[in-house]
Tab-separated table of C-alpha atoms and ligand atoms in Angstrom:
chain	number	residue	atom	x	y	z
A	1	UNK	CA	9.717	15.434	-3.920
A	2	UNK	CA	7.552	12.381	-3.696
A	3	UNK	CA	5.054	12.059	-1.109
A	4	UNK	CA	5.541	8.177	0.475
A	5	UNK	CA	2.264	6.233	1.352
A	6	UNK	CA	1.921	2.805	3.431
A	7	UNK	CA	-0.700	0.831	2.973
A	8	UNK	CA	-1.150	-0.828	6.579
A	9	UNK	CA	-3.165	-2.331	9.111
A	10	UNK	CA	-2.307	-5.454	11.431
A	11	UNK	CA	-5.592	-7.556	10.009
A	12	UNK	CA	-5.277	-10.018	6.926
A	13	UNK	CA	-7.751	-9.507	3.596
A	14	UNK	CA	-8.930	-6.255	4.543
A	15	UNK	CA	-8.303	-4.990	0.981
A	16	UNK	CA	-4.632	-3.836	1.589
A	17	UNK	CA	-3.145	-4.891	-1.822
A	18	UNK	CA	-6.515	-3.917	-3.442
A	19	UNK	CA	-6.436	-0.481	-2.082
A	20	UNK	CA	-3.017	-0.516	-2.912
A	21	UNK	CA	-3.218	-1.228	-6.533
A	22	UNK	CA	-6.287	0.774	-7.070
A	23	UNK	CA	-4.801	3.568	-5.315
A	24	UNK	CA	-2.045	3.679	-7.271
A	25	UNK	CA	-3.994	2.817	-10.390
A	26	UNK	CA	-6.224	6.030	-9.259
A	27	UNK	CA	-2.989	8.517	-9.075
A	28	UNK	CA	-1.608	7.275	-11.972
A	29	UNK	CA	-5.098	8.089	-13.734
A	30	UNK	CA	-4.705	11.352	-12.705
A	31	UNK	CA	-1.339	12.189	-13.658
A	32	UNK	CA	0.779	11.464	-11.327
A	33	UNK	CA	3.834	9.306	-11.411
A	34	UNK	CA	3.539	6.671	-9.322
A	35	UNK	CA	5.846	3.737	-7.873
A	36	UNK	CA	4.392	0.556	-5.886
A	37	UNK	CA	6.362	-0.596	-3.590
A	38	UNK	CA	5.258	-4.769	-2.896
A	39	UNK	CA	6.530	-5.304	0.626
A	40	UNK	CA	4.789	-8.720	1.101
A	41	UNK	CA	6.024	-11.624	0.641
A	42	UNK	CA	2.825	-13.499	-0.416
A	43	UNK	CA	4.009	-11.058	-3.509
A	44	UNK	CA	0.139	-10.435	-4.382
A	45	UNK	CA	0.467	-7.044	-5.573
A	46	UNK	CA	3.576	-7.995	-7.842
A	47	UNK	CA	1.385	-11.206	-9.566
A	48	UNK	CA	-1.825	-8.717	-9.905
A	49	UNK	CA	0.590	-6.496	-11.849
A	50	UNK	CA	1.905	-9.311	-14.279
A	51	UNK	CA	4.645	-10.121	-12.927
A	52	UNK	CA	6.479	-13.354	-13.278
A	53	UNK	CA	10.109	-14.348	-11.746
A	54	UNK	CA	12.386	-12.449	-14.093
A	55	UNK	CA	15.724	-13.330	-12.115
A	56	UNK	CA	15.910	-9.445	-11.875
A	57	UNK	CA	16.472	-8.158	-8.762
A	58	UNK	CA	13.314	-7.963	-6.323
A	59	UNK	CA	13.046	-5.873	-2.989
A	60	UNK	CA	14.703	-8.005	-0.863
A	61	UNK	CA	17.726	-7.518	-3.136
A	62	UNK	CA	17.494	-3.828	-2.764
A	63	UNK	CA	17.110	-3.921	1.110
A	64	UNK	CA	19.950	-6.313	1.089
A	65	UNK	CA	22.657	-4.087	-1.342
A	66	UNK	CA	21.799	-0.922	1.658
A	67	UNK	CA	22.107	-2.727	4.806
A	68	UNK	CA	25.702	-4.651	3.217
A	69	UNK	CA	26.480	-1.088	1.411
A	70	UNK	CA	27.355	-3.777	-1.595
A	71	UNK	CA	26.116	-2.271	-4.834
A	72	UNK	CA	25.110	-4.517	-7.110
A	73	UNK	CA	22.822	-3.160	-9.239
A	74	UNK	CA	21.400	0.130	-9.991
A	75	UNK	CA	17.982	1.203	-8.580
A	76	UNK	CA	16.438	1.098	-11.941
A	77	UNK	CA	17.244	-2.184	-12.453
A	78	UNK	CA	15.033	-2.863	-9.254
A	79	UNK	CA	11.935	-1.360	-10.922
A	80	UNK	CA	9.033	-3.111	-13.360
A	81	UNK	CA	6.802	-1.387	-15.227
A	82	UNK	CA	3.284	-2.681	-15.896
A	83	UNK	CA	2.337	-2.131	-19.600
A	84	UNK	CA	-1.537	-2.777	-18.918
A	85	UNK	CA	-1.572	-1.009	-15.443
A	86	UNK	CA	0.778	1.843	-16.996
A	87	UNK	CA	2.361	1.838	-13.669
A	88	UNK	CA	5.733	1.220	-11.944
A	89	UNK	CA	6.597	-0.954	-9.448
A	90	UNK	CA	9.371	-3.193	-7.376
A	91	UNK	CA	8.485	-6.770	-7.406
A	92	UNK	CA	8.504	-9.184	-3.958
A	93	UNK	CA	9.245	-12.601	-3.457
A	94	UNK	CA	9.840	-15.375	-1.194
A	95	UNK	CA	13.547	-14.226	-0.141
A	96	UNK	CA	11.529	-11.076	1.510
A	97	UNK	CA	10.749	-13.837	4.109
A	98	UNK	CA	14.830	-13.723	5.229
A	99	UNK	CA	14.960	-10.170	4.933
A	100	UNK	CA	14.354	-9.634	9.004
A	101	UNK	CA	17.808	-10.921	9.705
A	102	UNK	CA	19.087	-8.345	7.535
A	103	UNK	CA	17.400	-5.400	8.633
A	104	UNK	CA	18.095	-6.775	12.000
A	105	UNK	CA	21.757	-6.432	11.394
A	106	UNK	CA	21.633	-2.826	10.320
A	107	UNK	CA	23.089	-0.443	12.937
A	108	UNK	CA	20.114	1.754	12.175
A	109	UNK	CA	17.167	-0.984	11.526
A	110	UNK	CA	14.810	1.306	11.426
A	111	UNK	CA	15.755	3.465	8.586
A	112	UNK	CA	17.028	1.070	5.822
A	113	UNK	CA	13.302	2.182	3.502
A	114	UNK	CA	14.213	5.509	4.512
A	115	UNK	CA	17.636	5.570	3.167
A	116	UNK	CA	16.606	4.080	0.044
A	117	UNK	CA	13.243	5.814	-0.635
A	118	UNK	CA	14.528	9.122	0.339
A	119	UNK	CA	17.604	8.778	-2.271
A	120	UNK	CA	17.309	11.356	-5.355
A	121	UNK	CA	16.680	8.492	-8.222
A	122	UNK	CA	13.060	8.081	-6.497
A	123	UNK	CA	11.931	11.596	-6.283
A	124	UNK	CA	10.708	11.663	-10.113
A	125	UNK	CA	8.114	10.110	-8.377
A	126	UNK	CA	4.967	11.830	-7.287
A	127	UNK	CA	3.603	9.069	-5.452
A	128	UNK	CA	5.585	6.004	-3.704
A	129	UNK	CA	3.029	3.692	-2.172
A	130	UNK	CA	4.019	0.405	-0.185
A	131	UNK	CA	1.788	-2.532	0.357
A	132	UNK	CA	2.716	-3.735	3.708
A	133	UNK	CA	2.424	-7.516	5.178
A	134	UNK	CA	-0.346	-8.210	7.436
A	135	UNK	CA	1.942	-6.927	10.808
A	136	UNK	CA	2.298	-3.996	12.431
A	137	UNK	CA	5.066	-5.011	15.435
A	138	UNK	CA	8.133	-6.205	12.684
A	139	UNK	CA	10.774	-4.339	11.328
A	140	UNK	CA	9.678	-4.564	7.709
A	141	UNK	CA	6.404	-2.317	8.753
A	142	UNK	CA	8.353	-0.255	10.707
A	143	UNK	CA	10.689	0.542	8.587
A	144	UNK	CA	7.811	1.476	6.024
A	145	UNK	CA	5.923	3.486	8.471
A	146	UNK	CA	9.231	5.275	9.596
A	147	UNK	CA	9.848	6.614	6.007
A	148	UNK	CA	6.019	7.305	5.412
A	149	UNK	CA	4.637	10.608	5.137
A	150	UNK	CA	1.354	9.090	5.611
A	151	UNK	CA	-0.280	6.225	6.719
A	152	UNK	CA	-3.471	4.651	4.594
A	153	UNK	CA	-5.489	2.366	6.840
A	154	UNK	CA	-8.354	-0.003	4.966
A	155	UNK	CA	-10.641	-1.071	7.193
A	156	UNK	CA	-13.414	-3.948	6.412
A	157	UNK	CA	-16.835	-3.064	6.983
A	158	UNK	CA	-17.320	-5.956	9.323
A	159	UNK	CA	-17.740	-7.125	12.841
A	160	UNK	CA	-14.850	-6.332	14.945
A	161	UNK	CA	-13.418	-3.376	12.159
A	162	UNK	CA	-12.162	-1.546	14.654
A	163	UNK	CA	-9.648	-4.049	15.605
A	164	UNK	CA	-6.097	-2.875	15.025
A	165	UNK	CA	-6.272	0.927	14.385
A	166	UNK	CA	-5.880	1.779	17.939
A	167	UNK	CA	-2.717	-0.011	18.060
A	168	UNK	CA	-1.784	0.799	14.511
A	169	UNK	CA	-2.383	4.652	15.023
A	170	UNK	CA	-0.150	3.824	19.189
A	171	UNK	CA	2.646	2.070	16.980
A	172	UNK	CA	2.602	5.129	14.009
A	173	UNK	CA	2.607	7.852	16.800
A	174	UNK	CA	5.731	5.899	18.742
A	175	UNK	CA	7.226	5.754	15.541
A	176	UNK	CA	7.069	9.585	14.591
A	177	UNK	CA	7.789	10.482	17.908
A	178	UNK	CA	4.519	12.890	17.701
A	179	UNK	CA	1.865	14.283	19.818
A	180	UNK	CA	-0.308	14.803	16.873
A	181	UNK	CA	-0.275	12.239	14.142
A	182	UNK	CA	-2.981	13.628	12.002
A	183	UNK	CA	-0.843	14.903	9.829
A	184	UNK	CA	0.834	11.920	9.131
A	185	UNK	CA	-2.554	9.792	8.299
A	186	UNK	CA	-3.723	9.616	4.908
A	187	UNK	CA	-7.317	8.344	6.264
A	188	UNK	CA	-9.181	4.998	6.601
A	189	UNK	CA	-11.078	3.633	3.708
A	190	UNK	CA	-13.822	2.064	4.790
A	191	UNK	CA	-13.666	-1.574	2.040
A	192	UNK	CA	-16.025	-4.299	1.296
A	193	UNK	CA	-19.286	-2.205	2.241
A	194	UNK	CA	-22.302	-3.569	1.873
A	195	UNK	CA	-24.763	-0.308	2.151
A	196	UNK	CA	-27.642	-2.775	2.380
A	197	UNK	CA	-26.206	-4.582	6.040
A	198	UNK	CA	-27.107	-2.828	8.898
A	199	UNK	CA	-23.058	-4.051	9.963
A	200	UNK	CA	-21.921	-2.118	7.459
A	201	UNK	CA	-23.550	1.073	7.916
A	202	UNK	CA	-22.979	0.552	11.694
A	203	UNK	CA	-18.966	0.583	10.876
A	204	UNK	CA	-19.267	3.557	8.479
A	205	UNK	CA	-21.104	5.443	11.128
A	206	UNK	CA	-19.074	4.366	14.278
A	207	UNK	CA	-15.688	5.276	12.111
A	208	UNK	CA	-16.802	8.485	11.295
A	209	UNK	CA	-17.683	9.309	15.048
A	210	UNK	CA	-14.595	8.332	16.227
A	211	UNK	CA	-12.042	9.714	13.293
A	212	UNK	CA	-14.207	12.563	11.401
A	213	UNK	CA	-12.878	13.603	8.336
A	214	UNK	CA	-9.638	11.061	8.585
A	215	UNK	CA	-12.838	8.562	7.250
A	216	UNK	CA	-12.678	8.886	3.475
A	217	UNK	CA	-15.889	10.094	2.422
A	218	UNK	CA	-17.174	7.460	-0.604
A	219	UNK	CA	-16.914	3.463	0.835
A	220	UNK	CA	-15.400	0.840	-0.965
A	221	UNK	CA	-18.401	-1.502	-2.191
A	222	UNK	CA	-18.406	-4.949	-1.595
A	223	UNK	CA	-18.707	-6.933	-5.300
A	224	UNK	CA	-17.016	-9.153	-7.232
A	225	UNK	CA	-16.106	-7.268	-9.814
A	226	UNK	CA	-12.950	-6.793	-6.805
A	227	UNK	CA	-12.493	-9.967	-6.454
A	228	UNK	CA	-12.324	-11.399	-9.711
A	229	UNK	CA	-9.925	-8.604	-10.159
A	230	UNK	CA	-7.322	-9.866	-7.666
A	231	UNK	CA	-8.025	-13.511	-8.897
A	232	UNK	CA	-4.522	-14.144	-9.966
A	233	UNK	CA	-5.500	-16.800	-12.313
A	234	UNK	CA	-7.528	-14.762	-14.228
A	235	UNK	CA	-6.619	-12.734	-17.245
A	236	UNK	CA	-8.804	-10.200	-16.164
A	237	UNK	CA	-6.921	-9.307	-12.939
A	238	UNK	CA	-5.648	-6.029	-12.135
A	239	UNK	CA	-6.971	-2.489	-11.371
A	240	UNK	CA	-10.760	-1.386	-12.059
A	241	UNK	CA	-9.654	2.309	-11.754
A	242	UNK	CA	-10.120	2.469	-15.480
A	243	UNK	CA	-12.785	0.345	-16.058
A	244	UNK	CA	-15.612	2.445	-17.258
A	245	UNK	CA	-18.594	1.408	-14.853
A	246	UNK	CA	-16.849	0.082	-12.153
A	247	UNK	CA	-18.246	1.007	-8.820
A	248	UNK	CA	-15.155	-0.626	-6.887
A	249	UNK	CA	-12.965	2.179	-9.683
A	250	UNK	CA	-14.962	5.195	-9.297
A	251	UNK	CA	-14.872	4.645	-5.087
A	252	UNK	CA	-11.050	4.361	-5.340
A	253	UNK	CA	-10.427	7.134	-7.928
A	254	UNK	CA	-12.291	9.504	-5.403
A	255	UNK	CA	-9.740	8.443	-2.652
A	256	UNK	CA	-7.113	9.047	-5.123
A	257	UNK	CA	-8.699	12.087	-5.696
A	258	UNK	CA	-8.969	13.265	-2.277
A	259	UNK	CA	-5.230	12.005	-1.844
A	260	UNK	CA	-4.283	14.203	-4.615
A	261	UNK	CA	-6.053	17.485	-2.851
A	262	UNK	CA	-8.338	17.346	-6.146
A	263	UNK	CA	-11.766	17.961	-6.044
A	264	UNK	CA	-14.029	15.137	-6.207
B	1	ADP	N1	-14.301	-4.207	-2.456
B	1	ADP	C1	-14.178	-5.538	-2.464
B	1	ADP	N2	-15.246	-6.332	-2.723
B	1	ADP	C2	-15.112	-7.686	-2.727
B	1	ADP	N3	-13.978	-8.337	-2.467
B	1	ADP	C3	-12.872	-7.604	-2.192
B	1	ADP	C4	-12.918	-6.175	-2.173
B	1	ADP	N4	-11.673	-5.725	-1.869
B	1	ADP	C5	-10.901	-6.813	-1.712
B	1	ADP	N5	-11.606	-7.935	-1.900
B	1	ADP	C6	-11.125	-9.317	-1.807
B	1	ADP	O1	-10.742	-9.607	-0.481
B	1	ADP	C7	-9.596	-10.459	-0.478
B	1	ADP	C8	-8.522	-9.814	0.387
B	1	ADP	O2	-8.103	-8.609	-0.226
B	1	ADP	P1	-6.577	-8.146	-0.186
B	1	ADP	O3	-6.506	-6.843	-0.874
B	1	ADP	O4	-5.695	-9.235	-0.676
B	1	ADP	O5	-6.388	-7.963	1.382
B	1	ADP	P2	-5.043	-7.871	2.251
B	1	ADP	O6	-3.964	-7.355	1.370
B	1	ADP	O7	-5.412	-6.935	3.370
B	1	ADP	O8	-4.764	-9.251	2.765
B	1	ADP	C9	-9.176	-10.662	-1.924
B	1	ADP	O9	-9.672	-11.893	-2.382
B	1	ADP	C10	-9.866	-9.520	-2.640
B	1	ADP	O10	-10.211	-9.864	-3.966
B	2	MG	MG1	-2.031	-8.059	0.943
């Protein structure tokens, strides 16, 4: 049975497809199977991982073929598999930007991840993790956080970093119908930290008061190294999980650690 992540949080470049990919990246380095689910449009997380329009289907195809209950391919056929990241994944593109109307249309618009993600093809997966749009109130997110059995939240050590996980954590709880989410919440990752700002530390301090051990111990450092990995341009984009030396790697390999209930 795979355990379903989403990577979420209604702010824009907080590190979402970064923690993501590194996340994944981190799992996968530990042994676990792992399928990335790219549920942006911007399709970010599907260039970082090589990909290239292959006129294979892409994610909006496989939302559309449930909601129509028109088969017209099989769910492998939906997946990619990065050679250099050594990881699996379902490609997003522009169409994804229709894909509203769709899910709209579906008697049950809340479910359509569910009923895919929860079919038997995916459960040879350990891990399923989806990198959600910069939203929280549409019915793509929804339906990601519906099918979720937990929720990852980055937040960016910055001014105003609380902004959003109140109503993330109001929307998640509506949408489990819970009095206790905790169980449902991966954590928050603190990202971009800068340990020598007095901002920074302020946010890693102020998190932890509020949310305790939901705060994932180890920062995310602020460096380029990060960026230069998400530069799509570059031919050294992609994960730093297994870059030897890589601060931004080891921080995300001990949330992948912690993730995994191994010791880190
Ligand atoms: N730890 C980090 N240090 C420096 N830059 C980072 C770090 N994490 C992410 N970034 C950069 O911040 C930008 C936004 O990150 P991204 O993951 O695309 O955010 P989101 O998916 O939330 O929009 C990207 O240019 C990325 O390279
Ligand atoms: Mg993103």
């Amino acid at each position: 049975m795979s355990q379903i992540i989403s990577v979420a949080i209604e702010k824009g470049g907080v590190g979402k497809t970064t923690t993501a990919l590194n996340i994944g990246a981190g799992l996968q380095t530990l042994g676990r199977k792992v399928l990335l689910v790219d549920l942006d449009q911007q399709g970010h997380l599907s260039r970082w991982l090589g990909w290239h329009e292959d006129r294979q289907p892409a994610i909006s195809e496989l939302i559309y073929q449930e909601v129509s209950k028109i088969k017209t391919a099989e769910y492998k056929q939906f997946i990619r598999h990065s050679e250099r990241e050594q990881l699996d994944y379902i490609p997003s593109n522009k169409m994804l930007g229709g894909i509203y109307a769709v899910l709209g249309a579906d008697g049950e618009s809340n479910t359509v991840l569910c009923r895919i993600f929860h079919h038997d093809f995916f459960k040879s997966y350990d891990y399923i993790i989806f990198d959600c749009p910069t939203a929280v109130d549409n019915l793509l997110v929804s339906n990601a956080l519906q099918c979720s059995d937990k929720l990852l939240i980055p937040v960016q050590a910055e001014k105003f970093a609380y902004d959003g996980i109140p109503l993330m954590l109001q929307r998640y709880t509506a949408i489990k119908r819970t009095n206790n989410i905790v169980p449902y919440l991966s954590g928050m990752l603190i990202t971009m930290y800068n340990a020598r700002t007095i901002m920074s530390n302020e946010v890693l301090d102020a998190l932890k008061k509020s949310y305790g051990q939901l705060v994932f111990p180890k920062p995310v450092p602020m460096l380029q190294e990060a960026r230069n990995s998400t530069d799509d341009e570059s031919s050294i984009c992609g994960s730093l999980v297994r870059r030897k030396n890589s601060r931004v790697g080891q921080a995300y390999l001990a949330a992948a650690k912690r993730i995994a209930g191994e010791a880190v």
